[in-house]
PDB file of C-alpha atoms and ligand atoms in Angstrom:
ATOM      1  CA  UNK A   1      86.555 104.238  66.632  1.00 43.00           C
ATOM      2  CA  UNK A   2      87.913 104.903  63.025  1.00 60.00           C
ATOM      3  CA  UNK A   3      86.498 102.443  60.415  1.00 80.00           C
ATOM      4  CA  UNK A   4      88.607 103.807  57.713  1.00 88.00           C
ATOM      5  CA  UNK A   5      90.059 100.637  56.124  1.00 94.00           C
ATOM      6  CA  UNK A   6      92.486 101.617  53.651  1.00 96.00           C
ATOM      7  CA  UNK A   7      93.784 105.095  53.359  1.00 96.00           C
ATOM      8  CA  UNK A   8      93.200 104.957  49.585  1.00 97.00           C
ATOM      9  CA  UNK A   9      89.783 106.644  50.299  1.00 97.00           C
ATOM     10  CA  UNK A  10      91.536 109.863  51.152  1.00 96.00           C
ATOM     11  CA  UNK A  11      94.115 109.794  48.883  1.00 95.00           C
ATOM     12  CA  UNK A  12      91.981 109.723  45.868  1.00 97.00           C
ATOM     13  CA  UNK A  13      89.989 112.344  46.748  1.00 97.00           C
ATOM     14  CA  UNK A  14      92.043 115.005  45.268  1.00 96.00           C
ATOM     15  CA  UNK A  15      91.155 115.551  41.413  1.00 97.00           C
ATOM     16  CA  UNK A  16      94.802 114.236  40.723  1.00 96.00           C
ATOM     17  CA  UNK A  17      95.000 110.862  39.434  1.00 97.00           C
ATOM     18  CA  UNK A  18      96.992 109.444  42.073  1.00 94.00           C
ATOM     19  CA  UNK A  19      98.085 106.338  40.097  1.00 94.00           C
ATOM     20  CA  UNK A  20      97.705 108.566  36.785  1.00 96.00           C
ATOM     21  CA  UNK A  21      95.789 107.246  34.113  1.00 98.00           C
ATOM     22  CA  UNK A  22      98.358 105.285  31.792  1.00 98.00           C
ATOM     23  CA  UNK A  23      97.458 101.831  31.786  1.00 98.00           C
ATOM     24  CA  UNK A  24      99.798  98.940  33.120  1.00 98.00           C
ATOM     25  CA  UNK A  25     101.433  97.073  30.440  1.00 97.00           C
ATOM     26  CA  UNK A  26     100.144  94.009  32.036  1.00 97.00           C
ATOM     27  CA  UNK A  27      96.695  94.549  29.904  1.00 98.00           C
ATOM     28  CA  UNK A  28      98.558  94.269  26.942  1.00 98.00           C
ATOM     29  CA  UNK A  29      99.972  91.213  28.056  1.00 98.00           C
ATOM     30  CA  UNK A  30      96.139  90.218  28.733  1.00 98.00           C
ATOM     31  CA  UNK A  31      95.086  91.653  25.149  1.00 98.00           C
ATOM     32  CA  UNK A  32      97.572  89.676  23.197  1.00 98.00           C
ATOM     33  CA  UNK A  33      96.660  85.970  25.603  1.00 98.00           C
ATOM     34  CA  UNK A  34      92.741  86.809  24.764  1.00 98.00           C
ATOM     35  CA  UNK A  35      92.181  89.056  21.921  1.00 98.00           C
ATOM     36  CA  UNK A  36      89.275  91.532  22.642  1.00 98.00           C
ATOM     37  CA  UNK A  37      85.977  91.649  21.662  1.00 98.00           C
ATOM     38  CA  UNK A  38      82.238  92.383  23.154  1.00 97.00           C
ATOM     39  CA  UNK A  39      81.557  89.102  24.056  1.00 98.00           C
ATOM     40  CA  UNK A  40      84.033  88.856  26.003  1.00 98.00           C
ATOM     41  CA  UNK A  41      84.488  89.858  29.871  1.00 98.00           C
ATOM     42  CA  UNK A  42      87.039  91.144  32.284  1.00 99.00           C
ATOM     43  CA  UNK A  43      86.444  91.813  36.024  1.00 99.00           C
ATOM     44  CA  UNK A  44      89.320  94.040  37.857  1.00 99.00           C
ATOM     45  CA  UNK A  45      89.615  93.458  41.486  1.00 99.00           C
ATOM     46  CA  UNK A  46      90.550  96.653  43.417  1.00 98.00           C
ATOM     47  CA  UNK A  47      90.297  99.027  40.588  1.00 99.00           C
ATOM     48  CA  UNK A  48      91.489 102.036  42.150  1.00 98.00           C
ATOM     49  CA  UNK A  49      90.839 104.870  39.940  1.00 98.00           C
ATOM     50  CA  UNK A  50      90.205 102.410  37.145  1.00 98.00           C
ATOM     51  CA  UNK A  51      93.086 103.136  34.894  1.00 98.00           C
ATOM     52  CA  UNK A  52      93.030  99.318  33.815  1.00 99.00           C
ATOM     53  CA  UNK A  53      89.472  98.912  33.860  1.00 99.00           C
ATOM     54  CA  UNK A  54      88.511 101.657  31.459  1.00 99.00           C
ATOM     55  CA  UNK A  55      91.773 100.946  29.071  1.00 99.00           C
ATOM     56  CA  UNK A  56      90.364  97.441  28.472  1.00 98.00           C
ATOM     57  CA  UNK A  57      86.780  98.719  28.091  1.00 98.00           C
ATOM     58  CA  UNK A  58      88.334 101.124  24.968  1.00 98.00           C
ATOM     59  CA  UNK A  59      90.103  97.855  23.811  1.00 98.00           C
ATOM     60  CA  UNK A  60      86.566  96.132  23.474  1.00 98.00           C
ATOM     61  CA  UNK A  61      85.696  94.138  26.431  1.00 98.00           C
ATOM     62  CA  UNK A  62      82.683  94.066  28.499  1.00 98.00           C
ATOM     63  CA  UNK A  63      84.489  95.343  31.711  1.00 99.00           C
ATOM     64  CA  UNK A  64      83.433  95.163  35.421  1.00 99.00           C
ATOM     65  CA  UNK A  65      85.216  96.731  38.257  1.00 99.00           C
ATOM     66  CA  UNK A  66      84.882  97.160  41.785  1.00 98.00           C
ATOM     67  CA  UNK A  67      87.385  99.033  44.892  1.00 98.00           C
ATOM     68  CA  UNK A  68      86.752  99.212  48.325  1.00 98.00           C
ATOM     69  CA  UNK A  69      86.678 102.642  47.952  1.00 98.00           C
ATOM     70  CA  UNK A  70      83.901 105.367  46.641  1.00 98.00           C
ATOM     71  CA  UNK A  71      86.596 108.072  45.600  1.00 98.00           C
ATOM     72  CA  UNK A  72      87.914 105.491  43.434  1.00 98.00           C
ATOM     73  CA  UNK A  73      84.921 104.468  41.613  1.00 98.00           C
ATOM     74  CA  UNK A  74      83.524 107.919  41.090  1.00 98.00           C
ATOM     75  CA  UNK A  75      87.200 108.558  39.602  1.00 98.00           C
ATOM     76  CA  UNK A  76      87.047 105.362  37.291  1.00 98.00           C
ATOM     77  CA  UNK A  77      83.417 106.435  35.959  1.00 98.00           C
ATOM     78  CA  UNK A  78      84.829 109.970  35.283  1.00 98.00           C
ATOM     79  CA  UNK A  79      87.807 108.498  33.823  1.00 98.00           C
ATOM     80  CA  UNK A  80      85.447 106.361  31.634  1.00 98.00           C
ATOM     81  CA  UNK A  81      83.356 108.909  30.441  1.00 98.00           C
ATOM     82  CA  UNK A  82      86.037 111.274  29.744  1.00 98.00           C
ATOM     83  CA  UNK A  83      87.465 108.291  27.725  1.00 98.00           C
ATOM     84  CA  UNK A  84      83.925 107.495  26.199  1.00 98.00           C
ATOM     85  CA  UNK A  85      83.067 104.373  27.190  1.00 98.00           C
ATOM     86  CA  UNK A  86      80.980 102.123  29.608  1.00 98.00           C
ATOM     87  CA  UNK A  87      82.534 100.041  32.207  1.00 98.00           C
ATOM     88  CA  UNK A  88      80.005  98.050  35.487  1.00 98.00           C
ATOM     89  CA  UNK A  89      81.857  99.738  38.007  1.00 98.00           C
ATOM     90  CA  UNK A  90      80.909  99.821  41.516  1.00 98.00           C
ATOM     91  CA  UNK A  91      82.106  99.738  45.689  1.00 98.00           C
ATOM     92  CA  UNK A  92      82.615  96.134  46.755  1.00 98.00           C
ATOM     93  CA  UNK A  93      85.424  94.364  48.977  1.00 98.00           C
ATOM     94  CA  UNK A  94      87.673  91.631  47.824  1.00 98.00           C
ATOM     95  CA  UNK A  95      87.086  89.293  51.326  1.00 98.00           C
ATOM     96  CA  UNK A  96      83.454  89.036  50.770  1.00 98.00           C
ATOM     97  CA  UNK A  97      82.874  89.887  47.037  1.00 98.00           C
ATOM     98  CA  UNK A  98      80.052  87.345  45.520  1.00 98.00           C
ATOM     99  CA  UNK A  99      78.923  87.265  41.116  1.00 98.00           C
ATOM    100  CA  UNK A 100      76.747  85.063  39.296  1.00 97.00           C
ATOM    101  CA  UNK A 101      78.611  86.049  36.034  1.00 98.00           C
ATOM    102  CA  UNK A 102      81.580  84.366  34.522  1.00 98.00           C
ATOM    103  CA  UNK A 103      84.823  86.235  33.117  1.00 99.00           C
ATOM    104  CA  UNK A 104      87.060  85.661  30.475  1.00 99.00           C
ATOM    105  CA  UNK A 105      89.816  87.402  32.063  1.00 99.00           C
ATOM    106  CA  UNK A 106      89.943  88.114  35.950  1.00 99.00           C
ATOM    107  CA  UNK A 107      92.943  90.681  36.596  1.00 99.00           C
ATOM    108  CA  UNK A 108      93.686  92.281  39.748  1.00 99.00           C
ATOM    109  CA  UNK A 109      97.116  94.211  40.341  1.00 98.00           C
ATOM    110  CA  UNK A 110      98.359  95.695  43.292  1.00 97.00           C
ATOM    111  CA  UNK A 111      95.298  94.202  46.103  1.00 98.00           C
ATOM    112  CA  UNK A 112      95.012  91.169  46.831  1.00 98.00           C
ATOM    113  CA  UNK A 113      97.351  91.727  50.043  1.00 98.00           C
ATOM    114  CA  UNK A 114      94.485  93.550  51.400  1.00 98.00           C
ATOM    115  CA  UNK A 115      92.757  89.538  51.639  1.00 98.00           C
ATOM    116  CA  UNK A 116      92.609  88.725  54.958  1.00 98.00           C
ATOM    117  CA  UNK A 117      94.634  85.086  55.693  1.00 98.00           C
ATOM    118  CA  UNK A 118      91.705  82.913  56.437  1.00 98.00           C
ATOM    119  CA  UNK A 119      89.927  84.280  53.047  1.00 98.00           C
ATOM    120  CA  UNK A 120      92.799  83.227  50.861  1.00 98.00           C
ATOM    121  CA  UNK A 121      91.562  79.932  49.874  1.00 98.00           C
ATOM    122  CA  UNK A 122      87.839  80.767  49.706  1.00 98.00           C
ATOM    123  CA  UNK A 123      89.103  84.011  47.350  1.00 98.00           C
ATOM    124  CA  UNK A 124      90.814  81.158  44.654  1.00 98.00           C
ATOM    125  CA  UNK A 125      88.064  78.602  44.621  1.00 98.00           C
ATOM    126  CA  UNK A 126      85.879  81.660  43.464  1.00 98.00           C
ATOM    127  CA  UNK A 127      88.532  82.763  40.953  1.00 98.00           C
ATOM    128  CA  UNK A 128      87.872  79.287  39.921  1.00 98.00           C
ATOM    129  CA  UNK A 129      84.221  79.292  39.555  1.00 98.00           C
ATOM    130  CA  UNK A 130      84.061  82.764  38.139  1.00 98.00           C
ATOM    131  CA  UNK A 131      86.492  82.254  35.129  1.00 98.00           C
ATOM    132  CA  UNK A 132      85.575  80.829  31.809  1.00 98.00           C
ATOM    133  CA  UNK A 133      87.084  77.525  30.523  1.00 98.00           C
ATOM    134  CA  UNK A 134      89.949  78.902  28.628  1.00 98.00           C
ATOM    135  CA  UNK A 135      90.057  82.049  30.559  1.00 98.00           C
ATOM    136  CA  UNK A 136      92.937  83.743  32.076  1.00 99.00           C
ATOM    137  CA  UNK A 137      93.757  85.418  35.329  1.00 98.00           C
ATOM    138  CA  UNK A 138      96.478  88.012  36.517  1.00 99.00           C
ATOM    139  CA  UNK A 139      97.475  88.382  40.090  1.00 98.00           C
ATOM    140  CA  UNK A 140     100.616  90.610  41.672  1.00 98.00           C
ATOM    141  CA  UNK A 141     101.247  90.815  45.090  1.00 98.00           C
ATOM    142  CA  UNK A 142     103.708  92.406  47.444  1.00 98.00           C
ATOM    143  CA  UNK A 143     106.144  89.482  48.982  1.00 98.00           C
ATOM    144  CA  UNK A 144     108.411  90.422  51.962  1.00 98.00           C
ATOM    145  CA  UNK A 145     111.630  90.289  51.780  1.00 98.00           C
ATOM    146  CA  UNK A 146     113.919  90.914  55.037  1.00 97.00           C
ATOM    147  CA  UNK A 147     116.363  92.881  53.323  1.00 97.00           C
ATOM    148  CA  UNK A 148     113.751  95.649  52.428  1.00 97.00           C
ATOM    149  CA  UNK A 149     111.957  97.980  54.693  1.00 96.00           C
ATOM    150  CA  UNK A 150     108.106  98.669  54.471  1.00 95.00           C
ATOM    151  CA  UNK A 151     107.425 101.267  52.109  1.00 94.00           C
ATOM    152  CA  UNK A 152     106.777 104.627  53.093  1.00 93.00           C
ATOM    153  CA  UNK A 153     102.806 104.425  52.523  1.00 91.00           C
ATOM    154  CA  UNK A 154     102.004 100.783  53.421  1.00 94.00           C
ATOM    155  CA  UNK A 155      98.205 101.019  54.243  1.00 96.00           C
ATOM    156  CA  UNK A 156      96.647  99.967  56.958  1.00 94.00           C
ATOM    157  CA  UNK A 157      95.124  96.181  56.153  1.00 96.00           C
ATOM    158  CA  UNK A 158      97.622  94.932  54.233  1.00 97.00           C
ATOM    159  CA  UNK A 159      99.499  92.451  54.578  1.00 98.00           C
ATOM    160  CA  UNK A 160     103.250  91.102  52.556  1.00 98.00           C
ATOM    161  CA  UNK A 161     102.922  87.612  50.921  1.00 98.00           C
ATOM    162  CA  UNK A 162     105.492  85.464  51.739  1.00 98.00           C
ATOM    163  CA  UNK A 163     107.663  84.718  48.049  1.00 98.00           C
ATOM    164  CA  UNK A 164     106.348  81.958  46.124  1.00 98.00           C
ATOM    165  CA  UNK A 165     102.985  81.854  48.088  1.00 98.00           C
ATOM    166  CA  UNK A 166     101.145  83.028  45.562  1.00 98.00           C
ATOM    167  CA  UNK A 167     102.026  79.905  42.880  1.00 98.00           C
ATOM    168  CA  UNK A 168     100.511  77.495  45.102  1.00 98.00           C
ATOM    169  CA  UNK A 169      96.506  78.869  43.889  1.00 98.00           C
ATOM    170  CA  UNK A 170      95.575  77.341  41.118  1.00 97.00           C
ATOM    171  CA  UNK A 171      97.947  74.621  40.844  1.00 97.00           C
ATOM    172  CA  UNK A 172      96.378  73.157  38.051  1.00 97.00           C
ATOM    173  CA  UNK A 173      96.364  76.122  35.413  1.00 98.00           C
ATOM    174  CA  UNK A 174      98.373  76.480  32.901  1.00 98.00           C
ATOM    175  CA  UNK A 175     101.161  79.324  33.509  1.00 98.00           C
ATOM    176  CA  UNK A 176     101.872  82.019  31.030  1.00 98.00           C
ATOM    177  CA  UNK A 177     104.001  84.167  33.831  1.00 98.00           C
ATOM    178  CA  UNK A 178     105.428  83.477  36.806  1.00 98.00           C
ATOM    179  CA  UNK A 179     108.051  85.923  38.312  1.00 98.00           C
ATOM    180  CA  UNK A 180     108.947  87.847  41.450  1.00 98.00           C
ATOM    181  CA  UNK A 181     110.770  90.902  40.907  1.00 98.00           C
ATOM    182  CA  UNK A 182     112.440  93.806  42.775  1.00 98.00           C
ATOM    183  CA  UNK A 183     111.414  97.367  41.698  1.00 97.00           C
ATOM    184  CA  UNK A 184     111.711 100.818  42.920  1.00 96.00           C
ATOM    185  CA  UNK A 185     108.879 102.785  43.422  1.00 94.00           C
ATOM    186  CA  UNK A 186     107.952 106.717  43.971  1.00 90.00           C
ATOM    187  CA  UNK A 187     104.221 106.673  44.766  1.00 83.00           C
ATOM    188  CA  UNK A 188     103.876 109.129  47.860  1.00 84.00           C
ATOM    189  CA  UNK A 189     106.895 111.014  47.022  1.00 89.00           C
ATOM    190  CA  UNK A 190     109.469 109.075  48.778  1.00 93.00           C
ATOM    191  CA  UNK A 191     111.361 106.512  46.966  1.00 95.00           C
ATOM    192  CA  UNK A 192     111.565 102.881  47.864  1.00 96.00           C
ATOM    193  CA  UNK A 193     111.286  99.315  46.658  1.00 97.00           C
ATOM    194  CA  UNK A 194     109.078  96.873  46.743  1.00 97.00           C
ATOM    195  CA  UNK A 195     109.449  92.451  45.710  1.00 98.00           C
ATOM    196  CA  UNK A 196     106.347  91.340  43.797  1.00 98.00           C
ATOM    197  CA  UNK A 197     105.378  88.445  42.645  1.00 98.00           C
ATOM    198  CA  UNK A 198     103.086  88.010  39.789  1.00 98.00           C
ATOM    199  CA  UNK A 199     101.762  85.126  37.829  1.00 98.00           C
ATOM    200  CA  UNK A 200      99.638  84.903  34.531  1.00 98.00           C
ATOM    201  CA  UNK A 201      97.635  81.480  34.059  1.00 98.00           C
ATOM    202  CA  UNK A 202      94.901  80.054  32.137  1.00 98.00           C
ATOM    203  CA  UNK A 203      92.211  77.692  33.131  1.00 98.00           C
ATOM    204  CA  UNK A 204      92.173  75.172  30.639  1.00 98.00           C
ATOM    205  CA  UNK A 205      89.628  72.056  32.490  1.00 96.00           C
TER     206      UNK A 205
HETATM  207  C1  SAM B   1      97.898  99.691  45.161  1.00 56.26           C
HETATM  208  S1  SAM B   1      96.248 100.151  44.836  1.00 56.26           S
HETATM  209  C2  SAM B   1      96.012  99.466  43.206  1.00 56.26           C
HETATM  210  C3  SAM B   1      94.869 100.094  42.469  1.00 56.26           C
HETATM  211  C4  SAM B   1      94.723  99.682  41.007  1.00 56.26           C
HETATM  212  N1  SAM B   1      94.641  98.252  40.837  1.00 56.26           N
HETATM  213  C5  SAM B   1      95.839 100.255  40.164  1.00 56.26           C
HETATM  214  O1  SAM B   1      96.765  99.510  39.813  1.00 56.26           O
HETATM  215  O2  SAM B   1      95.806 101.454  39.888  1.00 56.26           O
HETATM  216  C6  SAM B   1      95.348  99.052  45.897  1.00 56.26           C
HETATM  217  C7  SAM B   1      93.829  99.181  45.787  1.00 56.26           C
HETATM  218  O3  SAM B   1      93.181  98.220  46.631  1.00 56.26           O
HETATM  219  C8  SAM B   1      91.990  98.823  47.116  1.00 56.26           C
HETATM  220  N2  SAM B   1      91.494  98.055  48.267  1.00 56.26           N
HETATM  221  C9  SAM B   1      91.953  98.082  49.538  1.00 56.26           C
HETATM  222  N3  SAM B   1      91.264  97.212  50.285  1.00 56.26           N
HETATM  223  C10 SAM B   1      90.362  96.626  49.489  1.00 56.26           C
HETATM  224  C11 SAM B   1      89.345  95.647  49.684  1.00 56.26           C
HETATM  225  N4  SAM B   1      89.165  95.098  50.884  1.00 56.26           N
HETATM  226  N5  SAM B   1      88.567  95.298  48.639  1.00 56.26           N
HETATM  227  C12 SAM B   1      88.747  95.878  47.411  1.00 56.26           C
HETATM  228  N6  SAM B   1      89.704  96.810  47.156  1.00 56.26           N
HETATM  229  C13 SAM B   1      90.490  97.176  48.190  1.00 56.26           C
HETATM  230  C14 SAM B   1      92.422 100.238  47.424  1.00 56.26           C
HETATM  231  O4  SAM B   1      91.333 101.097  47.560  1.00 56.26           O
HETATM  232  C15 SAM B   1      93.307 100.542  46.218  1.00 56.26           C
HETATM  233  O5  SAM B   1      92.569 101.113  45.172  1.00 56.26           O
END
């Protein structure tokens, strides 16, 4: 029996940055909510090949970063020293991930479908106790929508959102962003579209 759990490992084996290695503009969204510096720490959940990670590391932070998957941390730590700079980066899974440390900003794009349903409220009451007083937090995550099909290179493990689930975690932040939005998409080489919702907040008790 196969206990490959996302197909991720395979496809970043190739030297090829399959996601490339331009950051998302959500970081600068991040930067200019919590200005840089040292002191200050970001953890990315499901880091992939650790374009985001190692873009806020040259901004300043103190940046930790973890992916299911080995190819993609060996790709973020080549990525980082190729960029010249040091990011904690290391293989760990979102359902069962545990820290001791606290984070300024907690960001994860484009994962947290791969939580399994009965770890969704366990995962937020840790985003909870692993953010700073006046930290922030950015989650996206694939919603389904009837009038779309699945994409082309859905992975195995995860699992659509259903719209608007995603607001009801952390209830008591205060929003920045909160959107859901349709957008086409050409990863794997065949176009489609995907609805994701995303949402920006701060804890501020
Ligand atoms: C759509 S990619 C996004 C990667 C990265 N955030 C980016 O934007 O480039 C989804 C990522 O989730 C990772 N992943 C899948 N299952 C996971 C799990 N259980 N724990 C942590 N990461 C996981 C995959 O390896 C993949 O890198």
């Amino acid at each position: 029996m196969s206990n490959i759990r996302t197909n991720y490992e395979k496809w970043y084996e190739s030297d090829e940055f399959y996601w490339g290695t331009d950051p998302a503009d959500f970081c600068d969204e991040l930067i200019a909510l919590c200005p840089p510096s040292k002191e200050k720490k970001v953890l990315d959940i499901g880091c992939g090949e650790g374009k985001d990670a190692v873009y806020m590391a040259q901004k300043g932070y103190s940046v930790s970063a973890f992916d299911l998957t080995e190819n993609g941390i060996k790709k973020t730590l080549r990525l980082a020293k190729e960029k010249g700079v040091e990011i904690n980066e290391y293989v760990d899974d979102i359902n069962t991930f545990e820290t001791e440390e606290k984070f300024d900003i907690v960001y994860s794009t484009g994962t947290i479908q791969y939580l399994f349903e009965k770890n969704k409220k366990e995962f937020f009451e840790k985003i909870e106790r692993i953010t700073k007083k006046g930290g922030f937090v950015f989650f996206n995550v694939f919603v389904d929508k009837p009038f779309l099909e699945l994409p082309p290179d859905w992975d195995i493990e995860e699992k659509m959102w259903n719209p608007g689930e995603l607001f009801t975690y952390l209830p008591n932040w205060k929003i920045h962003r909160i959107d859901e939005v349709i957008f086409e998409d050409n990863s794997c080489g065949v176009p489609h579209y995907h609805c994701m919702d995303t949402i920006i907040c701060e804890r501020i008790i």
